[in-house]
mmCIF file of C-alpha atoms in Angstrom:
data_model
loop_
_atom_site.group_PDB
_atom_site.id
_atom_site.type_symbol
_atom_site.label_atom_id
_atom_site.label_comp_id
_atom_site.label_asym_id
_atom_site.label_seq_id
_atom_site.Cartn_x
_atom_site.Cartn_y
_atom_site.Cartn_z
ATOM 1 C CA MET M 1 67.892 108.507 123.552
ATOM 2 C CA SER M 2 67.457 106.630 120.319
ATOM 3 C CA ASP M 3 71.147 105.721 120.295
ATOM 4 C CA PRO M 4 71.260 101.902 120.538
ATOM 5 C CA ILE M 5 74.214 101.987 122.951
ATOM 6 C CA TYR M 6 72.156 103.316 125.894
ATOM 7 C CA PRO M 7 70.170 100.102 126.526
ATOM 8 C CA PHE M 8 73.391 98.090 126.577
ATOM 9 C CA ILE M 9 75.038 100.498 129.024
ATOM 10 C CA LEU M 10 71.921 100.415 131.184
ATOM 11 C CA ALA M 11 71.887 96.595 131.149
ATOM 12 C CA ILE M 12 75.597 96.366 132.010
ATOM 13 C CA ILE M 13 75.220 98.804 134.902
ATOM 14 C CA PHE M 14 72.188 96.906 136.186
ATOM 15 C CA LEU M 15 74.078 93.595 135.940
ATOM 16 C CA MET M 16 77.040 95.091 137.823
ATOM 17 C CA HIS M 17 74.709 96.392 140.517
ATOM 18 C CA ASN M 18 72.940 93.043 140.903
ATOM 19 C CA TYR M 19 76.251 91.182 140.961
ATOM 20 C CA GLU M 20 77.506 93.488 143.718
ATOM 21 C CA GLU M 21 74.358 92.789 145.739
ATOM 22 C CA TRP M 22 74.577 89.042 145.154
ATOM 23 C CA LEU M 23 78.236 88.911 146.217
ATOM 24 C CA SER M 24 77.280 90.767 149.386
ATOM 25 C CA PHE M 25 74.197 88.680 150.131
ATOM 26 C CA ASP M 26 75.739 86.954 153.146
ATOM 27 C CA SER M 27 76.808 90.289 154.616
ATOM 28 C CA MET M 28 73.378 91.889 154.213
ATOM 29 C CA PRO M 29 72.057 93.095 157.543
ATOM 30 C CA LYS M 30 69.898 90.570 159.403
ATOM 31 C CA PHE M 31 67.026 93.087 159.384
ATOM 32 C CA SER M 32 67.074 93.197 155.586
ATOM 33 C CA PHE M 33 63.711 92.172 154.142
ATOM 34 C CA ILE M 34 65.392 90.088 151.451
ATOM 35 C CA LYS M 35 67.766 88.310 153.829
ATOM 36 C CA LYS M 36 65.020 87.706 156.378
ATOM 37 C CA TYR M 37 62.509 86.069 154.040
ATOM 38 C CA PHE M 38 64.466 84.738 151.049
ATOM 39 C CA HIS M 39 67.548 82.591 150.597
ATOM 40 C CA ARG M 40 70.540 83.071 148.304
ATOM 41 C CA LYS M 41 69.263 80.945 145.376
ATOM 42 C CA ALA M 42 65.885 82.722 145.327
ATOM 43 C CA PHE M 43 67.730 86.045 145.308
ATOM 44 C CA LEU M 44 69.987 84.884 142.452
ATOM 45 C CA PHE M 45 66.923 83.751 140.483
ATOM 46 C CA ALA M 46 65.207 87.105 141.048
ATOM 47 C CA ILE M 47 68.162 89.252 139.997
ATOM 48 C CA SER M 48 68.797 87.030 136.960
ATOM 49 C CA VAL M 49 65.206 87.311 135.724
ATOM 50 C CA LEU M 50 65.129 91.047 136.466
ATOM 51 C CA SER M 51 68.417 91.532 134.604
ATOM 52 C CA VAL M 52 67.012 89.822 131.509
ATOM 53 C CA LEU M 53 63.770 91.842 131.692
ATOM 54 C CA VAL M 54 65.628 95.129 132.175
ATOM 55 C CA THR M 55 67.869 94.332 129.204
ATOM 56 C CA VAL M 56 64.930 93.488 126.925
ATOM 57 C CA PHE M 57 62.687 96.361 128.018
ATOM 58 C CA SER M 58 65.479 98.951 127.944
ATOM 59 C CA PHE M 59 65.345 99.191 124.191
ATOM 60 C CA PRO M 60 63.617 102.315 122.860
ATOM 61 C CA TYR M 61 60.831 100.433 121.077
ATOM 62 C CA PHE M 62 59.506 99.639 124.562
ATOM 63 C CA GLN M 63 59.337 103.376 125.240
ATOM 64 C CA LYS M 64 57.032 103.313 128.258
ATOM 65 C CA MET M 65 58.840 100.392 129.878
ATOM 66 C CA HIS M 66 62.138 102.089 129.084
ATOM 67 C CA LEU M 67 61.065 105.128 131.097
ATOM 68 C CA ILE M 68 59.747 103.010 133.965
ATOM 69 C CA ILE M 69 63.055 101.138 134.128
ATOM 70 C CA LEU M 70 65.060 104.342 134.006
ATOM 71 C CA PHE M 71 63.045 105.872 136.850
ATOM 72 C CA ALA M 72 63.116 102.632 138.854
ATOM 73 C CA LEU M 73 66.911 102.454 138.594
ATOM 74 C CA THR M 74 67.210 106.073 139.689
ATOM 75 C CA ILE M 75 64.938 105.461 142.675
ATOM 76 C CA ASN M 76 66.771 102.227 143.522
ATOM 77 C CA ALA M 77 70.135 104.023 143.415
ATOM 78 C CA LEU M 78 68.845 106.807 145.653
ATOM 79 C CA GLN M 79 67.398 104.213 148.027
ATOM 80 C CA HIS M 80 70.796 102.493 148.376
ATOM 81 C CA CYS M 81 72.516 105.801 149.061
ATOM 82 C CA PHE M 82 69.878 106.871 151.584
ATOM 83 C CA LEU M 83 69.931 103.520 153.419
ATOM 84 C CA SER M 84 73.727 103.598 153.661
ATOM 85 C CA ILE M 85 73.558 107.036 155.249
ATOM 86 C CA TRP M 86 70.645 106.012 157.477
ATOM 87 C CA HIS M 87 72.383 102.872 158.778
ATOM 88 C CA ARG M 88 75.823 104.508 158.790
ATOM 89 C CA LYS M 89 77.334 101.613 156.884
ATOM 90 C CA LEU M 90 77.753 100.625 153.274
ATOM 91 C CA ILE M 91 74.655 98.676 152.228
ATOM 92 C CA PRO M 92 75.257 96.044 149.494
ATOM 93 C CA GLY M 93 74.770 97.665 146.093
ATOM 94 C CA THR M 94 75.606 101.213 147.199
ATOM 95 C CA PHE M 95 78.934 101.435 145.383
ATOM 96 C CA SER M 96 77.479 100.595 141.966
ATOM 97 C CA ALA M 97 74.368 102.662 142.705
ATOM 98 C CA LEU M 98 76.360 105.770 143.598
ATOM 99 C CA PHE M 99 79.076 105.582 140.957
ATOM 100 C CA PHE M 100 77.277 103.960 138.013
ATOM 101 C CA MET M 101 73.481 103.732 138.263
ATOM 102 C CA LEU M 102 72.771 107.200 139.610
ATOM 103 C CA PRO M 103 75.062 109.172 137.265
ATOM 104 C CA PHE M 104 73.945 107.231 134.184
ATOM 105 C CA SER M 105 70.229 107.370 134.965
ATOM 106 C CA LEU M 106 70.388 111.090 135.756
ATOM 107 C CA PHE M 107 72.314 111.664 132.517
ATOM 108 C CA CYS M 108 69.589 109.805 130.592
ATOM 109 C CA LEU M 109 66.772 111.704 132.313
ATOM 110 C CA ILE M 110 68.419 115.056 131.563
ATOM 111 C CA LYS M 111 68.947 114.005 127.953
ATOM 112 C CA LEU M 112 65.273 112.978 127.666
ATOM 113 C CA PHE M 113 64.200 116.390 128.994
ATOM 114 C CA GLN M 114 66.519 118.147 126.522
ATOM 115 C CA GLU M 115 65.181 116.095 123.599
ATOM 116 C CA GLY M 116 61.588 116.860 124.589
ATOM 117 C CA ALA M 117 60.810 113.170 125.137
ATOM 118 C CA LEU M 118 60.095 113.845 128.807
ATOM 119 C CA ASP M 119 58.135 116.727 130.290
ATOM 120 C CA PHE M 120 57.047 117.517 133.835
ATOM 121 C CA PRO M 121 53.660 115.684 133.749
ATOM 122 C CA LYS M 122 55.344 112.547 132.347
ATOM 123 C CA PHE M 123 58.093 112.921 134.943
ATOM 124 C CA ILE M 124 55.537 112.908 137.783
ATOM 125 C CA LYS M 125 53.608 110.030 136.197
ATOM 126 C CA TYR M 126 56.696 107.823 135.916
ATOM 127 C CA LEU M 127 58.001 108.924 139.304
ATOM 128 C CA ILE M 128 54.812 107.503 140.837
ATOM 129 C CA LEU M 129 54.460 104.458 138.566
ATOM 130 C CA SER M 130 58.075 103.237 138.676
ATOM 131 C CA PRO M 131 58.334 102.337 142.371
ATOM 132 C CA ILE M 132 55.072 100.405 142.121
ATOM 133 C CA VAL M 133 56.327 98.415 139.127
ATOM 134 C CA MET M 134 59.707 97.940 140.831
ATOM 135 C CA ILE M 135 58.184 96.577 144.059
ATOM 136 C CA ILE M 136 55.830 94.241 142.186
ATOM 137 C CA SER M 137 58.640 92.990 139.910
ATOM 138 C CA ILE M 138 61.096 92.372 142.728
ATOM 139 C CA GLY M 139 58.456 90.798 144.960
ATOM 140 C CA THR M 140 57.145 88.516 142.218
ATOM 141 C CA THR M 141 60.569 87.273 141.132
ATOM 142 C CA LEU M 142 61.662 86.710 144.740
ATOM 143 C CA PHE M 143 58.442 84.813 145.465
ATOM 144 C CA ILE M 144 58.811 82.613 142.378
ATOM 145 C CA GLY M 145 62.488 82.019 143.198
ATOM 146 C CA SER M 146 61.632 81.034 146.765
ATOM 147 C CA LYS M 147 59.055 78.536 145.487
ATOM 148 C CA LEU M 148 61.408 77.082 142.858
ATOM 149 C CA PHE M 149 64.294 76.699 145.284
ATOM 150 C CA LYS M 150 62.365 75.949 148.469
ATOM 151 C CA ASN M 151 64.677 74.970 151.343
ATOM 152 C CA LYS M 152 67.738 74.768 149.054
ATOM 153 C CA HIS M 153 70.193 77.137 150.722
#
């Protein structure tokens, strides 16, 4: 995974996914946590900051963050797919998750296993750590965005 093209592909896929979610913000279900507690500008702020962070930390010299991001994107893609099945409707972000994020992240994980850069103990470690980092990152950026753009729908 030392090929410098992978971080750029990862960043582009993440940007596409976030753009799909942002375009669909108004059609998010009313029960959606994000829609219920945050407004459109706070959401745009959060996905913009997260996109920049994912792009920067996707490069191989941030090896541990690179793995956390890769696992977080895989989990996020699976979450979108699961929620769409659960709610029996297409949840915003599912298209890019199913056709871009999931295939690419699984390809990268398989490649990391083949190269010996990822083994089972590391897999379990990052499988546990990634959702925690993802929830904290999303929550923090949404909170900051809501404070910066308070009452500015």
